[in-house]
Tab-separated table of C-alpha atoms in Angstrom:
chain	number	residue	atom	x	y	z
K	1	UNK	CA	93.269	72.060	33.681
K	2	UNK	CA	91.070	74.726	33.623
K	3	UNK	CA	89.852	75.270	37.804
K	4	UNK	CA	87.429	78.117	38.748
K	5	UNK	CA	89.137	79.564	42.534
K	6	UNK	CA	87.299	78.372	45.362
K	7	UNK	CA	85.497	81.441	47.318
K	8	UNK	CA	88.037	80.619	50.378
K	9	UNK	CA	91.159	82.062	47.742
K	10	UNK	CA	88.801	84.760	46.621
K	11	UNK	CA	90.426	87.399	48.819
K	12	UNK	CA	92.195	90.648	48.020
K	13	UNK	CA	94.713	91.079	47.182
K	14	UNK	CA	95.225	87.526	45.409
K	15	UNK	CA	91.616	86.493	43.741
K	16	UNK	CA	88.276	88.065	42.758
K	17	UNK	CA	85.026	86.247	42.937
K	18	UNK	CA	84.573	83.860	40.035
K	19	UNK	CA	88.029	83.917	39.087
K	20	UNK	CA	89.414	80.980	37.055
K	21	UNK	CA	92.958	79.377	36.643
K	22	UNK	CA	94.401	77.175	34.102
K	23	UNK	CA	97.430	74.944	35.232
K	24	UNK	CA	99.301	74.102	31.705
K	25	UNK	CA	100.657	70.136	32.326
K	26	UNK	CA	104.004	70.832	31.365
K	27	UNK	CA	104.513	73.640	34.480
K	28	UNK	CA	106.239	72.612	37.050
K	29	UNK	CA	105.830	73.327	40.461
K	30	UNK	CA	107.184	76.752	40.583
K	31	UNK	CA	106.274	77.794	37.168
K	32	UNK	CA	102.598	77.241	38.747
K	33	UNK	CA	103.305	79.198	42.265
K	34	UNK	CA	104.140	82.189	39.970
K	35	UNK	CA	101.722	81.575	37.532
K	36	UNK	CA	98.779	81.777	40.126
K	37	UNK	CA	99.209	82.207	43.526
K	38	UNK	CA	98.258	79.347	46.014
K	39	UNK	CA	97.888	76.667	42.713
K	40	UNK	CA	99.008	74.151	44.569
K	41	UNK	CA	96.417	74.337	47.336
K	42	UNK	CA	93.917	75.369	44.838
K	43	UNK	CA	94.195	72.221	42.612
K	44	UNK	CA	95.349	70.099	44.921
K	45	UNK	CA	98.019	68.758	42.533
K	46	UNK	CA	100.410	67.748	44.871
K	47	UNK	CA	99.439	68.430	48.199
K	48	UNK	CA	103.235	69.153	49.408
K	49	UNK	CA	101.290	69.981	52.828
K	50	UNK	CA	100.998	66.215	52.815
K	51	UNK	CA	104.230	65.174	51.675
K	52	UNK	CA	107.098	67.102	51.330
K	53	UNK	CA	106.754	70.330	53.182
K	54	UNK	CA	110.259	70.879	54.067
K	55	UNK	CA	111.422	70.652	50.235
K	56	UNK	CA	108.473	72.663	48.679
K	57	UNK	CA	109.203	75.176	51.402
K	58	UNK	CA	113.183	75.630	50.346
K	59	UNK	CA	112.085	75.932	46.850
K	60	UNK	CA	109.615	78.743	47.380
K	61	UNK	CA	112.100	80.329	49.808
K	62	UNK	CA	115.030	80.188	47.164
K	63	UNK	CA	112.514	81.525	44.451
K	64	UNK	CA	111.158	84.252	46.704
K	65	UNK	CA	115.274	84.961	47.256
K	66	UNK	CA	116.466	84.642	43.937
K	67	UNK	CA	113.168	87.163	42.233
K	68	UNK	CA	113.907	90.155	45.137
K	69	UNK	CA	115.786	91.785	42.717
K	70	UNK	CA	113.592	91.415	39.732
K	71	UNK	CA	110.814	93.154	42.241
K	72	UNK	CA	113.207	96.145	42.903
K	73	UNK	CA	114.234	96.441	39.417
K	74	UNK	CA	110.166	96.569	38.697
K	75	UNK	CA	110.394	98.997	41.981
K	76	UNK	CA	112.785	101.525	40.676
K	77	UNK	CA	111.740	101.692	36.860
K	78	UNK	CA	108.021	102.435	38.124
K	79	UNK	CA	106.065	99.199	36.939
K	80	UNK	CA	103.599	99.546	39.263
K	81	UNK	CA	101.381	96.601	37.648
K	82	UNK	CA	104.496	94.295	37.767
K	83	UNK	CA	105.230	95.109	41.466
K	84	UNK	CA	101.922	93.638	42.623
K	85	UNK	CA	101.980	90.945	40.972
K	86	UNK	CA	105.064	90.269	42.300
K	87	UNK	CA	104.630	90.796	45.268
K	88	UNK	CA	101.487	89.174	45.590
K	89	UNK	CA	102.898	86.306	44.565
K	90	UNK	CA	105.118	86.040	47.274
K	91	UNK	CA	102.826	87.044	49.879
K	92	UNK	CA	101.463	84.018	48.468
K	93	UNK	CA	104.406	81.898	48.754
K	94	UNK	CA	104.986	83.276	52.649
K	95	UNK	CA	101.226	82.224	53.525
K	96	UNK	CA	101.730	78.991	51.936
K	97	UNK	CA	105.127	78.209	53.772
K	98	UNK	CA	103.641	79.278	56.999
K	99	UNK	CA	100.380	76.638	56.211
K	100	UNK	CA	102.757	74.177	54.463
K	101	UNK	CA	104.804	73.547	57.552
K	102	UNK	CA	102.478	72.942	59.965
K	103	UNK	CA	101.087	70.477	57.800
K	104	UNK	CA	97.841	72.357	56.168
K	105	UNK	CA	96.673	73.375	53.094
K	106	UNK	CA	96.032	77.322	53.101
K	107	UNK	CA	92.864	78.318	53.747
K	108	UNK	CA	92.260	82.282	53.406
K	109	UNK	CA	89.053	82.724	55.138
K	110	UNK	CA	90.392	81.521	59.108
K	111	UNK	CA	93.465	82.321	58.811
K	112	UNK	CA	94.382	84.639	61.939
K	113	UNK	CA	92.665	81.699	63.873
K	114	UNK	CA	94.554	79.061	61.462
K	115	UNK	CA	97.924	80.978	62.276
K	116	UNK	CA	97.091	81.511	66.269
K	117	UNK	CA	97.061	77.007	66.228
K	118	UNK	CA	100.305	76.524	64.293
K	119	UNK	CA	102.902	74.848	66.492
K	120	UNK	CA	105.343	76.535	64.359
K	121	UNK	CA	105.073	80.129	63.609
K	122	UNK	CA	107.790	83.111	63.364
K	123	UNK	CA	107.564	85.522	66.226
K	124	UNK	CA	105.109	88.061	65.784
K	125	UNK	CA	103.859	86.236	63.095
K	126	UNK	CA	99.541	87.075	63.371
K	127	UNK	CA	100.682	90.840	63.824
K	128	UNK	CA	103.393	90.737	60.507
K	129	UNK	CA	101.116	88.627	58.448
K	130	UNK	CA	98.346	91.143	58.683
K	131	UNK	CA	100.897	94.562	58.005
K	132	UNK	CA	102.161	92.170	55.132
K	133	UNK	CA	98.711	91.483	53.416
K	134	UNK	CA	96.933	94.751	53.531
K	135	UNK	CA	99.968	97.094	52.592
K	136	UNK	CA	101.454	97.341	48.758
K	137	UNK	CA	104.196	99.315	49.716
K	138	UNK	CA	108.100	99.439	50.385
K	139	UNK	CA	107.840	98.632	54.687
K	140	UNK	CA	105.515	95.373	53.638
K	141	UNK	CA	108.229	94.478	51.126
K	142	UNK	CA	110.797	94.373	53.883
K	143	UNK	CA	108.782	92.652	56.277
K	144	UNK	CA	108.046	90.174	53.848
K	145	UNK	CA	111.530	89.650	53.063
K	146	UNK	CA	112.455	89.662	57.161
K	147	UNK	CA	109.439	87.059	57.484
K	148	UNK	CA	110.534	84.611	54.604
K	149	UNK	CA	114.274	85.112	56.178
K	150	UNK	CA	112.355	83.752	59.678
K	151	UNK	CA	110.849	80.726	57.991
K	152	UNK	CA	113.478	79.739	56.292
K	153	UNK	CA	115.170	79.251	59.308
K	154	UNK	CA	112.000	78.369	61.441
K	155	UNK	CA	111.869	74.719	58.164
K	156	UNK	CA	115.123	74.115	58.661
K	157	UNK	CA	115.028	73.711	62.317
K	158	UNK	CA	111.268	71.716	62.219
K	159	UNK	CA	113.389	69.357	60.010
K	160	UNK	CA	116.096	69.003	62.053
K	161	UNK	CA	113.477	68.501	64.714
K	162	UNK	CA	111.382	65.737	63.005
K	163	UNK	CA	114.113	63.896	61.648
K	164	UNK	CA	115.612	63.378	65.303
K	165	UNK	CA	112.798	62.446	66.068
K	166	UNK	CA	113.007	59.306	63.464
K	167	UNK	CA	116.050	58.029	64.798
């Protein structure tokens, strides 16, 4: 599926203007998140926004976990074109958790008014986001690890939350 990026993803540090992405059918779900950032909520594939937040959520947080070393390996041997795509990728995955479990697709163009409506945010988390998106360096790497650490928590205890609600 070849899909040109909607003008609401076309924002630094993830998209240009007129950008295009082609989602192979044999990816899977996080073979597309680090294929192109925000595929997902580009394509609308699966909508796990929808359906399925809490897992979709864990699996981008145990990515994100698992490919912090392979960003400071990139870090320390000086691949400075590897490191941001990297780590925009999981500046991607953070903004889509954050959407993802408050039920909404991402949308790039509102979204310190998007993030100010959540019911469930991490503290700080307007404030963070923004030092997150518009830095490239080592400080935005740790608060981007400290703010996937919060929402990893913050799913697990909106799961908790809405399945005691169902009993």
């Amino acid at each position: 599926m070849d899909k040109v990026v909607p003008l609401s993803f076309c924002v630094q540090p993830f998209y240009k203007n007129g950008a295009h992405i082609i989602i192979h059918p044999s990816h899977t779900f996080l073979e597309r998140q680090w294929a192109h950032p925000f595929s997902e909520d580009i394509t609308m594939l699966t909508k796990p926004w929808q359906t399925g937040a809490t897992e979709a959520i864990r699996i981008l947080v145990d990515s994100f976990e698992n490919n912090q070393a392979t960003y400071k390996a990139y870090f320390k041997e000086g691949k400075a074109k590897e490191i941001a795509h990297e780590q925009n990728v999981m500046k991607a995955m953070m903004v889509q958790a954050l959407f993802w479990l408050n039920g909404q697709n991402v949308d790039l163009m509102n979204l310190k008014q998007a993030i100010s409506s959540f019911a469930y945010t991490p503290l700080n988390a307007q404030d963070r986001l923004g030092f997150i998106l518009s830095h490239q360096n080592d400080r935005a790497f740790v608060q981007l690890c400290s703010f996937m650490d919060d929402l990893k928590k913050l799913n697990e205890r909106v799961n908790l939350l809405k399945r005691g609600s169902q009993l």
